mmCIF file of C-alpha atoms in Angstrom:
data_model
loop_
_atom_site.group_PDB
_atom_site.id
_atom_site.type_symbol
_atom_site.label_atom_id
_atom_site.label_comp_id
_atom_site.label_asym_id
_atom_site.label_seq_id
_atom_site.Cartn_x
_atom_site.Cartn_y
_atom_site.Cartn_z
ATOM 1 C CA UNK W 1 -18.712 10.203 22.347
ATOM 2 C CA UNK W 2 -15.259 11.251 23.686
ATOM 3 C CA UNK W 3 -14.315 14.814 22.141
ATOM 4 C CA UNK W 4 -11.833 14.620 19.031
ATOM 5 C CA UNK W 5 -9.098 16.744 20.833
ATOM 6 C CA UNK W 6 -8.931 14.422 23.661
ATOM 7 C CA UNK W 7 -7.745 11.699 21.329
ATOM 8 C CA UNK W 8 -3.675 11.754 21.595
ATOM 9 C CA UNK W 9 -2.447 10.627 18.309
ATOM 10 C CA UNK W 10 1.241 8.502 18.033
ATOM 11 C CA UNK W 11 2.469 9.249 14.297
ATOM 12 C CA UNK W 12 4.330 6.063 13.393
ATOM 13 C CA UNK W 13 7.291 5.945 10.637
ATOM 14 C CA UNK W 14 9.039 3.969 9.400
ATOM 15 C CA UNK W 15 11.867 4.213 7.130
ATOM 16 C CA UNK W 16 15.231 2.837 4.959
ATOM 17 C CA UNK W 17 17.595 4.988 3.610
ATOM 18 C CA UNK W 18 15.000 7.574 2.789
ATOM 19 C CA UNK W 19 16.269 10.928 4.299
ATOM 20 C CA UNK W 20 14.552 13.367 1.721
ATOM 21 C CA UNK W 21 11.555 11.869 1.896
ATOM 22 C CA UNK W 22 11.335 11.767 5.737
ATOM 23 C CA UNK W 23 12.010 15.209 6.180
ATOM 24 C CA UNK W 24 8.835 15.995 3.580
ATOM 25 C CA UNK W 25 6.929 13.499 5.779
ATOM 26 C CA UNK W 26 7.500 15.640 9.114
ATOM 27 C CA UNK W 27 6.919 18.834 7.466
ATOM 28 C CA UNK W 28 4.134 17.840 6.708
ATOM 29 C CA UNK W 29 3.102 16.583 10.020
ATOM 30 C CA UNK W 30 4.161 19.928 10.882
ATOM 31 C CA UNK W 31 1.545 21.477 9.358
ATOM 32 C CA UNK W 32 -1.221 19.448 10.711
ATOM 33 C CA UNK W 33 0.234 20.615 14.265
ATOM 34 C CA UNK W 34 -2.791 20.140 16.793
ATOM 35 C CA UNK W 35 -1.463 20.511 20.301
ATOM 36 C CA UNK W 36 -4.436 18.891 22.258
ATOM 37 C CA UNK W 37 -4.190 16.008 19.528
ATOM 38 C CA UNK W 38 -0.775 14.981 18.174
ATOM 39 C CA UNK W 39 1.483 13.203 21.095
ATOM 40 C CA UNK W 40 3.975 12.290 19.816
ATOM 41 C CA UNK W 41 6.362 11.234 16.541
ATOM 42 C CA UNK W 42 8.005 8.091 16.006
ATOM 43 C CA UNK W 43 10.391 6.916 13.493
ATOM 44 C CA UNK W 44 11.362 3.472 13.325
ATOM 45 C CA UNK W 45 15.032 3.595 11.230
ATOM 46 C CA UNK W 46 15.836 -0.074 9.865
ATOM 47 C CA UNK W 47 19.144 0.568 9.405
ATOM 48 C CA UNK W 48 19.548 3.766 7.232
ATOM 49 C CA UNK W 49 22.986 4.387 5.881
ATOM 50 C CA UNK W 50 21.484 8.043 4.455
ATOM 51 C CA UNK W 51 21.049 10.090 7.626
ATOM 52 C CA UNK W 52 17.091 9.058 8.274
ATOM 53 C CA UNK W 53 17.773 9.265 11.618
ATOM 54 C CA UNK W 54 19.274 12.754 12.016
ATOM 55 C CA UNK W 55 16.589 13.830 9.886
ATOM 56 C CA UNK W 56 14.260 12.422 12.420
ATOM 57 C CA UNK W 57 15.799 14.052 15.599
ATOM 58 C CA UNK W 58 16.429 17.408 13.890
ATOM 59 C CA UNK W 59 12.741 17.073 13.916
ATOM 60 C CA UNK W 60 12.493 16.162 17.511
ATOM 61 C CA UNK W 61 11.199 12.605 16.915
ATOM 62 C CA UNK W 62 11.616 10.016 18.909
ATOM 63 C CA UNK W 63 13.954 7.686 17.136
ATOM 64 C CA UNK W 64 14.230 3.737 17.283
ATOM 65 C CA UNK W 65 17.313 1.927 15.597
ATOM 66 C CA UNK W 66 15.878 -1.250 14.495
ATOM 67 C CA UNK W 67 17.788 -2.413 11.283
ATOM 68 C CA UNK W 68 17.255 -5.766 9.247
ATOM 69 C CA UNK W 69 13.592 -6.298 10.478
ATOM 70 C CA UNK W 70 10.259 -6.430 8.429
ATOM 71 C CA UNK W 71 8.317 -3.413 8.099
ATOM 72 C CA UNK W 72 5.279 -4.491 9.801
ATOM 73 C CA UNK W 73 8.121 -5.329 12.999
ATOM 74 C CA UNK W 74 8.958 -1.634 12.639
ATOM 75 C CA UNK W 75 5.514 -0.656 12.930
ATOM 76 C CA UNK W 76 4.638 -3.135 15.675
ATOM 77 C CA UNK W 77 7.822 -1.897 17.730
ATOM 78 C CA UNK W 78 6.692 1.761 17.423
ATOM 79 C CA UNK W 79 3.020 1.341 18.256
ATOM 80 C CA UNK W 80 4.291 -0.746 21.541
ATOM 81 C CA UNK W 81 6.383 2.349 22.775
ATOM 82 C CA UNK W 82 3.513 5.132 21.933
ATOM 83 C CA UNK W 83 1.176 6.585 24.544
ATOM 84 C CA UNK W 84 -1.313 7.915 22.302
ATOM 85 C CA UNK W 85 -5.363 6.405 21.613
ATOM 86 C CA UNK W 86 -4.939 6.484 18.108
ATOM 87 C CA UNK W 87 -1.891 4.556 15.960
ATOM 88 C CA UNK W 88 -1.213 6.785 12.838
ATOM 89 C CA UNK W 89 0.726 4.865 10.549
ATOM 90 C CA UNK W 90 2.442 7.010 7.943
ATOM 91 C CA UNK W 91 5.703 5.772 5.518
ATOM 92 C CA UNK W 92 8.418 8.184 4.992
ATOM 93 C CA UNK W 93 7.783 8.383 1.457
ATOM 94 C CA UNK W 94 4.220 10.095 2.032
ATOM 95 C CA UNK W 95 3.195 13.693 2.706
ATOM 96 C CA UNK W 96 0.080 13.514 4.390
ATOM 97 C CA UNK W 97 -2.569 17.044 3.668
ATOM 98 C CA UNK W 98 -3.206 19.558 6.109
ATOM 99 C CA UNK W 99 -6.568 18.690 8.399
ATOM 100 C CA UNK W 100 -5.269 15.032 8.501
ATOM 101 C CA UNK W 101 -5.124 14.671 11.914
ATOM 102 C CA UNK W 102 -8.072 15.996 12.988
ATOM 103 C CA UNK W 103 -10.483 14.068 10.656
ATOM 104 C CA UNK W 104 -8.606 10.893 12.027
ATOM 105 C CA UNK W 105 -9.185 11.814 15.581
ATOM 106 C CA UNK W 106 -12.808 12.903 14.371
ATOM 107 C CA UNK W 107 -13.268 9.368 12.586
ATOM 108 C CA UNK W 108 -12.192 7.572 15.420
ATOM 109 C CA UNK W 109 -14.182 9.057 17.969
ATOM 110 C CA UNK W 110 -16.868 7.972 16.196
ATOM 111 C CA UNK W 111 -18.741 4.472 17.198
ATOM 112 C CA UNK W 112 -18.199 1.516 15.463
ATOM 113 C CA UNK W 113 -14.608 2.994 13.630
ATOM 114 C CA UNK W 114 -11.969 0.934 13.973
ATOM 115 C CA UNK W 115 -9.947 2.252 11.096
ATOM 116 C CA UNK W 116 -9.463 5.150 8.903
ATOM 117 C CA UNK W 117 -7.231 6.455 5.603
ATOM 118 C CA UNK W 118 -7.694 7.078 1.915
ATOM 119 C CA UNK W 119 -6.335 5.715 -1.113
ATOM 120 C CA UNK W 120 -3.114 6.865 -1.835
ATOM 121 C CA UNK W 121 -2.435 10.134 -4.310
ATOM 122 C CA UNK W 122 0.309 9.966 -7.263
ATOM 123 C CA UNK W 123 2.804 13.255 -6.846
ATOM 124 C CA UNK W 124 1.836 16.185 -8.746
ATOM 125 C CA UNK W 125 4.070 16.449 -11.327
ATOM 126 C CA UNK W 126 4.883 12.668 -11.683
ATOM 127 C CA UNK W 127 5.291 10.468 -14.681
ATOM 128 C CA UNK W 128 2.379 9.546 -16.927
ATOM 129 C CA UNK W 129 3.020 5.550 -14.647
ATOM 130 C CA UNK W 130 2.424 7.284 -11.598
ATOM 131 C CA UNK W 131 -0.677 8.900 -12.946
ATOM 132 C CA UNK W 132 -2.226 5.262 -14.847
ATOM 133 C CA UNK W 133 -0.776 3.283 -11.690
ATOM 134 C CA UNK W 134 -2.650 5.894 -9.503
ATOM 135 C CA UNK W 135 -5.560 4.262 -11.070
ATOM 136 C CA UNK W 136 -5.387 1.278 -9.560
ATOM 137 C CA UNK W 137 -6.526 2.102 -6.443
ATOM 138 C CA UNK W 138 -9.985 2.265 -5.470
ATOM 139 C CA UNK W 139 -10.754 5.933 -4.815
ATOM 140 C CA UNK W 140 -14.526 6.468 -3.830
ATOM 141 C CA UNK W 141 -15.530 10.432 -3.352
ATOM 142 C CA UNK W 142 -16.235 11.476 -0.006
ATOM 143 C CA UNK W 143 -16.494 8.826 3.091
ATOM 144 C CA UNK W 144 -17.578 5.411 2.928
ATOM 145 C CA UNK W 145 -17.359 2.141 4.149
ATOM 146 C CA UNK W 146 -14.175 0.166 2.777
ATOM 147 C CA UNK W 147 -12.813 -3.677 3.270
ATOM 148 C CA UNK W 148 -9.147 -2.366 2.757
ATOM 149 C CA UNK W 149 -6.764 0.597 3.718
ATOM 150 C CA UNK W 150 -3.009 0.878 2.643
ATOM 151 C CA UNK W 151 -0.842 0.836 5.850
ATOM 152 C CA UNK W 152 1.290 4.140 4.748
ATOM 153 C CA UNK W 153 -1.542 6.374 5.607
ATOM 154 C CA UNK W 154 -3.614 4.444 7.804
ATOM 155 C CA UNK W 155 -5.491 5.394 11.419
ATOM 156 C CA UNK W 156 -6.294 2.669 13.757
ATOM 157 C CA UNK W 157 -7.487 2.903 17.642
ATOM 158 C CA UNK W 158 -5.095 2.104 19.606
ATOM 159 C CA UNK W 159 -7.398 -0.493 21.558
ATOM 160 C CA UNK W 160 -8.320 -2.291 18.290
ATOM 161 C CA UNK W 161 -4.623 -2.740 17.273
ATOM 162 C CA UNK W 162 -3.444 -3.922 20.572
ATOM 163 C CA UNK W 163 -6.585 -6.231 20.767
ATOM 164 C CA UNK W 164 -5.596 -7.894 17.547
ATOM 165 C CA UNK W 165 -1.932 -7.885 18.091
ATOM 166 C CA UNK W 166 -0.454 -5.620 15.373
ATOM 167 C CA UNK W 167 0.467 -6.343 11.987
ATOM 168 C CA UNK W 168 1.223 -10.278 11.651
ATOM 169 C CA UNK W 169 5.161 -10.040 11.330
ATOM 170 C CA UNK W 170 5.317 -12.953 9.046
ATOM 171 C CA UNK W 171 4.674 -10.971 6.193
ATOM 172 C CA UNK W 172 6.497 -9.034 4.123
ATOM 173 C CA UNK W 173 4.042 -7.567 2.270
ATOM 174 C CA UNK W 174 0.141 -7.288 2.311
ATOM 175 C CA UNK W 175 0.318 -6.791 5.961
ATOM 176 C CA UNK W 176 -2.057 -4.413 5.992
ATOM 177 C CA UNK W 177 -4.484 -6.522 3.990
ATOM 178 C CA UNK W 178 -3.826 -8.856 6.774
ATOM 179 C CA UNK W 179 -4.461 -6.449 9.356
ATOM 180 C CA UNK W 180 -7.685 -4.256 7.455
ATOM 181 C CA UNK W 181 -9.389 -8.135 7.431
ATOM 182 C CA UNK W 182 -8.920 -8.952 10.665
ATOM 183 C CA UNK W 183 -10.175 -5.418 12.182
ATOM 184 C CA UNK W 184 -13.303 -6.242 9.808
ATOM 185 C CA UNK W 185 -13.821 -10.184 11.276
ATOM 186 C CA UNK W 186 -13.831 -8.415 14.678
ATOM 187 C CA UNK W 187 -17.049 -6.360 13.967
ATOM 188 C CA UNK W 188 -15.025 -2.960 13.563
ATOM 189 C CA UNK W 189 -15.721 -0.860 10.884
ATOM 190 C CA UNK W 190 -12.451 0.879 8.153
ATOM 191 C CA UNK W 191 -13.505 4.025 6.718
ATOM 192 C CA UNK W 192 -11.854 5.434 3.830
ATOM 193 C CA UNK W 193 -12.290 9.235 4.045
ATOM 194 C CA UNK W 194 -10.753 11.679 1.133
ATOM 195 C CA UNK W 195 -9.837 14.407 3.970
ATOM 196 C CA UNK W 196 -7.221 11.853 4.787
ATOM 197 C CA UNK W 197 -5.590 12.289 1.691
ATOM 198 C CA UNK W 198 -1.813 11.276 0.959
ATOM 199 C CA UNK W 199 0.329 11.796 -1.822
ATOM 200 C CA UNK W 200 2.427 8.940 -2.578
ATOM 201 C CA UNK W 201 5.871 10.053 -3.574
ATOM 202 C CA UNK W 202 7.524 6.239 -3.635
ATOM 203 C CA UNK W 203 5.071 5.275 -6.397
ATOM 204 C CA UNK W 204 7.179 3.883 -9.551
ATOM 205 C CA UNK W 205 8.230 5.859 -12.143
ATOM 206 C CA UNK W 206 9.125 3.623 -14.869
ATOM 207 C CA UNK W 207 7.542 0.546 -15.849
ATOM 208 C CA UNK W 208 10.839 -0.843 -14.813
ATOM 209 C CA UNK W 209 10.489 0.504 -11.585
ATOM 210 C CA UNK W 210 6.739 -0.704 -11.528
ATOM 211 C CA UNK W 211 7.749 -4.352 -12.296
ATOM 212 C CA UNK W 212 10.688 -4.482 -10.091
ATOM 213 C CA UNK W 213 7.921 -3.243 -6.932
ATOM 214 C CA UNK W 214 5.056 -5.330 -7.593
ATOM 215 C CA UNK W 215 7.160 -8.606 -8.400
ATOM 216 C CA UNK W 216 8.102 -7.351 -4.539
ATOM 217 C CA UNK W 217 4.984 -6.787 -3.572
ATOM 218 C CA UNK W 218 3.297 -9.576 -4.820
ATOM 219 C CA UNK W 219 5.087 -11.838 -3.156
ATOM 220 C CA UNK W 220 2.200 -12.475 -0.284
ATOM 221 C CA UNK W 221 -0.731 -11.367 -1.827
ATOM 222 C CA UNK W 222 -1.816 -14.926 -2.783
ATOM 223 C CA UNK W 223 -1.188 -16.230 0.840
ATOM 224 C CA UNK W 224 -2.994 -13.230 2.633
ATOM 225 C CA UNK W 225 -6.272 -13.238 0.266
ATOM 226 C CA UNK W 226 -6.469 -16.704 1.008
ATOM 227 C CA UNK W 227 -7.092 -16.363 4.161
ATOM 228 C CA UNK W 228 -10.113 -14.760 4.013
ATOM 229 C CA UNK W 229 -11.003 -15.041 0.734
ATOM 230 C CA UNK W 230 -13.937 -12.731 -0.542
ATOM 231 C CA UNK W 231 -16.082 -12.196 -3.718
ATOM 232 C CA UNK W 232 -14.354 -9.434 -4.458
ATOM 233 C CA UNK W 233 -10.769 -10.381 -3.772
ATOM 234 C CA UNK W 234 -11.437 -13.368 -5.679
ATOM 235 C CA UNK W 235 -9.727 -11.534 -9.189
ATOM 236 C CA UNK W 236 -6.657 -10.928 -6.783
ATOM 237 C CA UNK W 237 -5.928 -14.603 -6.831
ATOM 238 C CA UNK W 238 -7.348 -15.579 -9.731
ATOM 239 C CA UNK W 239 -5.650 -13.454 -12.145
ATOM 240 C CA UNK W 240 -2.087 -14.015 -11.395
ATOM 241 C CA UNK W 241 -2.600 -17.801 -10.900
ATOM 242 C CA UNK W 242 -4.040 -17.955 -14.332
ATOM 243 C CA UNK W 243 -1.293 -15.254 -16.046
ATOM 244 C CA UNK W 244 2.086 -17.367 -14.339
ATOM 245 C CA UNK W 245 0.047 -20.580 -15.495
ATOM 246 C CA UNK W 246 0.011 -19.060 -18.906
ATOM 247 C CA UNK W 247 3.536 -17.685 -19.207
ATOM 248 C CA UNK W 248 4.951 -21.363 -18.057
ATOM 249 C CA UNK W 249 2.905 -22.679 -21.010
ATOM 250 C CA UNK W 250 4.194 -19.735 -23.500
ATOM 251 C CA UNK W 251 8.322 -20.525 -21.876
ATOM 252 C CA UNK W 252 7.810 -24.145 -22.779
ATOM 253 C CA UNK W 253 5.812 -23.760 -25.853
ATOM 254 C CA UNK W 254 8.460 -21.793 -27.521
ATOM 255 C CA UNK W 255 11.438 -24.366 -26.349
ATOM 256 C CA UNK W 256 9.147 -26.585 -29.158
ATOM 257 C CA UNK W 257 10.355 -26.522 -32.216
ATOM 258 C CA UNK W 258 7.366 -26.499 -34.548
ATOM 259 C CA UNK W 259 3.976 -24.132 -35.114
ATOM 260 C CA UNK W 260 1.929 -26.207 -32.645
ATOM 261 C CA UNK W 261 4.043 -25.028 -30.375
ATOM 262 C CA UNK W 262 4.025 -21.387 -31.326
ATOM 263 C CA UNK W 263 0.164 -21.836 -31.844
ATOM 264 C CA UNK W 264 0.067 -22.652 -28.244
ATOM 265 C CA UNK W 265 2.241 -20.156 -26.952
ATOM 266 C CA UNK W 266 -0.039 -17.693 -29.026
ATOM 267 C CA UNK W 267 -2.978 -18.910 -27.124
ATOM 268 C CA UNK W 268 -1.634 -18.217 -23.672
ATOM 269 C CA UNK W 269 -0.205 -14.736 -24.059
ATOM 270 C CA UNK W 270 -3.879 -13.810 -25.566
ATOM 271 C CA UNK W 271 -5.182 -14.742 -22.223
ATOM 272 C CA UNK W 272 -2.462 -12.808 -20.367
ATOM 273 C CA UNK W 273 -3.065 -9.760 -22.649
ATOM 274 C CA UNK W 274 -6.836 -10.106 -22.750
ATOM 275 C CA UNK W 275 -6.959 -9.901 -18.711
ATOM 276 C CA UNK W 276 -4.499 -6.960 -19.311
ATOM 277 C CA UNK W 277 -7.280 -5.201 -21.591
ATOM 278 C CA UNK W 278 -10.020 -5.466 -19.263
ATOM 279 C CA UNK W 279 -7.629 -3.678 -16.142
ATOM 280 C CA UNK W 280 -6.672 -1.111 -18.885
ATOM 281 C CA UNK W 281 -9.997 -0.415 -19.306
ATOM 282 C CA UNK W 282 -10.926 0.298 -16.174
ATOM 283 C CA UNK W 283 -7.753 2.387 -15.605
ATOM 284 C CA UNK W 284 -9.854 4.704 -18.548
ATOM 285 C CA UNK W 285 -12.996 4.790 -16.554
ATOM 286 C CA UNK W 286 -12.394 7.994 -15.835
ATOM 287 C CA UNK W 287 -13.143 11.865 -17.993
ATOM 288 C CA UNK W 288 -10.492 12.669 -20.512
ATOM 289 C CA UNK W 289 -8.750 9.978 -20.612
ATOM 290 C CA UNK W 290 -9.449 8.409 -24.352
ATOM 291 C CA UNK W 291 -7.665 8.329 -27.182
ATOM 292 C CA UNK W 292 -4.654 6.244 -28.746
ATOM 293 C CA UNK W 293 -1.807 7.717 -26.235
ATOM 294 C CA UNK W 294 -3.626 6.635 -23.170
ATOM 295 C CA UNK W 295 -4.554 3.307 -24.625
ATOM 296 C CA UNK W 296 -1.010 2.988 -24.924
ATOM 297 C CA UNK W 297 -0.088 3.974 -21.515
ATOM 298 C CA UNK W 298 -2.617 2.136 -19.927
ATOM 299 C CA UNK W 299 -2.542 -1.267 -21.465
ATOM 300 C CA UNK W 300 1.454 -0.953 -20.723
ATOM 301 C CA UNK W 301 1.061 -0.110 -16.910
ATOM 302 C CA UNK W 302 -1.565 -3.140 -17.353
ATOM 303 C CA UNK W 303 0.427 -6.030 -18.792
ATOM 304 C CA UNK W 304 3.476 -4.667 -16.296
ATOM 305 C CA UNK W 305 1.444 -5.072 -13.234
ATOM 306 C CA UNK W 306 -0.360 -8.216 -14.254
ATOM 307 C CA UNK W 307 2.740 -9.787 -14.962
ATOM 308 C CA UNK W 308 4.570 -9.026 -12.187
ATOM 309 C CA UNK W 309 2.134 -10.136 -10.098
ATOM 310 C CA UNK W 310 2.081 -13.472 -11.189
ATOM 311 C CA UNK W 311 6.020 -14.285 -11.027
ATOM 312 C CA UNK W 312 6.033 -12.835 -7.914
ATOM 313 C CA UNK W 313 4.536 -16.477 -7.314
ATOM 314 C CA UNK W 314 7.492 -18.206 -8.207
ATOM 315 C CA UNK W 315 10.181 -15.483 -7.702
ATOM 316 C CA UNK W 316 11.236 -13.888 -4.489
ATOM 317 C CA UNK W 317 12.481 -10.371 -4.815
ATOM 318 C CA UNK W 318 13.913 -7.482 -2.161
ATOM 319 C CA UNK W 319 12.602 -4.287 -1.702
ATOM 320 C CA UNK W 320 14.295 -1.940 -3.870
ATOM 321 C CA UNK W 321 15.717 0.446 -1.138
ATOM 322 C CA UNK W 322 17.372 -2.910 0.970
ATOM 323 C CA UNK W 323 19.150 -4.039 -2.324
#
């Protein structure tokens, strides 16, 4: 097994008009300085009009201009020009914890690992939907084997990622569903591991802000699970198929005049807010979290989600930060 220092890490960013969150992102890198491992920083600007890119060489980044292009294209372009063994792919709007790198390198030097990360954190400090939406994510204790990693705090060997030819640029989103499924089909192993921890400061934090992103991000989710569809990710296609099927049946029911109609529509929106229930509930798996309030709070994050997911189907949206 190859010594962790000896593995040269390429930090990979990109970023869109996201200054102040760039320069958290670096300091933060900053404090996970490990000479023998870190190589090298790269931020991949897609057109900033905010100063990203100062930021970035203030910082003594290496900085590539590559506006109007998808963000798994900015992460492709930066892995091609990085020398190091392992790809770390962090977005601007993360802080990543101290010991980050060297539990990647350590990961990664191990046999069979072709990936590494952890579920994202919500801010400390942030809104009562950053904490329930925080919830969503599948957070297991400790290290363990995982079928998915988000791509904004996300290790990969550099070997595996060039082997499989970087995130598929058709996508907009989900690309690192895409990716995490296709490091998996070629026998490699993705480790979630909480010493990789990240705090997520672009999580929403309205529900307006929630709806607007996941009616974004959404938009591929049906076309990527399909491609390998699983057990588990079978809910992920399921659900919003069945909600957007419901809410055309509750728009048309209610253009009929007459209580059949509104019987109908009744029908559908119980099925939409029963599968919003059963998410809620699982948002409240966790200690001290009962009671009316987070009921409330939960079933509302819920419903948002849920339904944003499933016009994201028929709707096409743009990322908040290129509108």
């Amino acid at each position: 097994m190859q010594p962790p220092g000896a593995l040269r890490v390429s930090v990979v960013i990109p970023v869109l008009n996201d200054a102040t969150g760039l320069r958290r992102c670096l300091a933060s890198l900053r404090n996970n300085a490990v000479p023998s491992a870190i190589a090298e920083v790269i931020v991949v600007d897609n057109g900033s009009a905010d100063g990203s890119s100062a930021v970035a060489r203030e910082a003594g980044a290496c900085v590539l201009e590559s506006p109007g292009l998808r963000v798994g294209q900015l992460r492709n372009q930066g892995a091609a020009v990085a020398r190091g063994q392992i790809l770390a792919f962090v977005d601007a709007d993360h802080e990543i914890v101290s010991g980050w790198v060297e539990a990647a390198c350590r990961l990664l030097a191990e046999r069979g690992v072709g990936g590494a990360g952890a579920a994202y954190l919500a801010p400390a400090g942030g809104t009562w939907v950053q904490r329930m939406y925080s919830r969503l994510r599948s957070r297991p204790p400790g290290r363990c084997d995982v079928e998915w990693l988000g791509s904004g705090n996300l290790a990969v060997r550099r070997d595996v990622f060039t082997e499989l030819g970087g995130f598929d640029t058709r996508l907009e989103v989900c690309e690192d569903v895409d990716l995490c499924q296709r490091i998996q089909a070629t026998g490699w192993r993705l480790v979630s591991d909480e010493r990789l921890g990240s705090i997520h400061h672009g999580d929403p934090a309205t529900l307006g802000a929630l709806f607007r992103s996941e009616l974004w991000r959404g938009r591929d989710n049906l076309r990527v699970s399909l491609r390998r569809l699983t057990l588990r990710g079978l809910p992920s296609v399921v659900i919003p198929l069945v909600d957007l099927a419901c809410l055309a049946v509750i728009s048309l029911s209610l253009a009929v005049a007459g209580w059949s109609g509104l019987w109908l529509a009744a029908g559908a929106a119980l099925v939409v807010a029963t599968s919003a229930v059963l998410r809620a509930a699982r948002l409240l798996r966790s200690p001290g979290s009962s009671g009316p309030l987070a009921w409330i709070q939960a079933f509302s994050v819920a419903i948002t989600y849920d339904v944003a997911r499933a016009l994201a189907l028929a709707f096409r949206t743009r990322h908040r930060r290129s509108r």
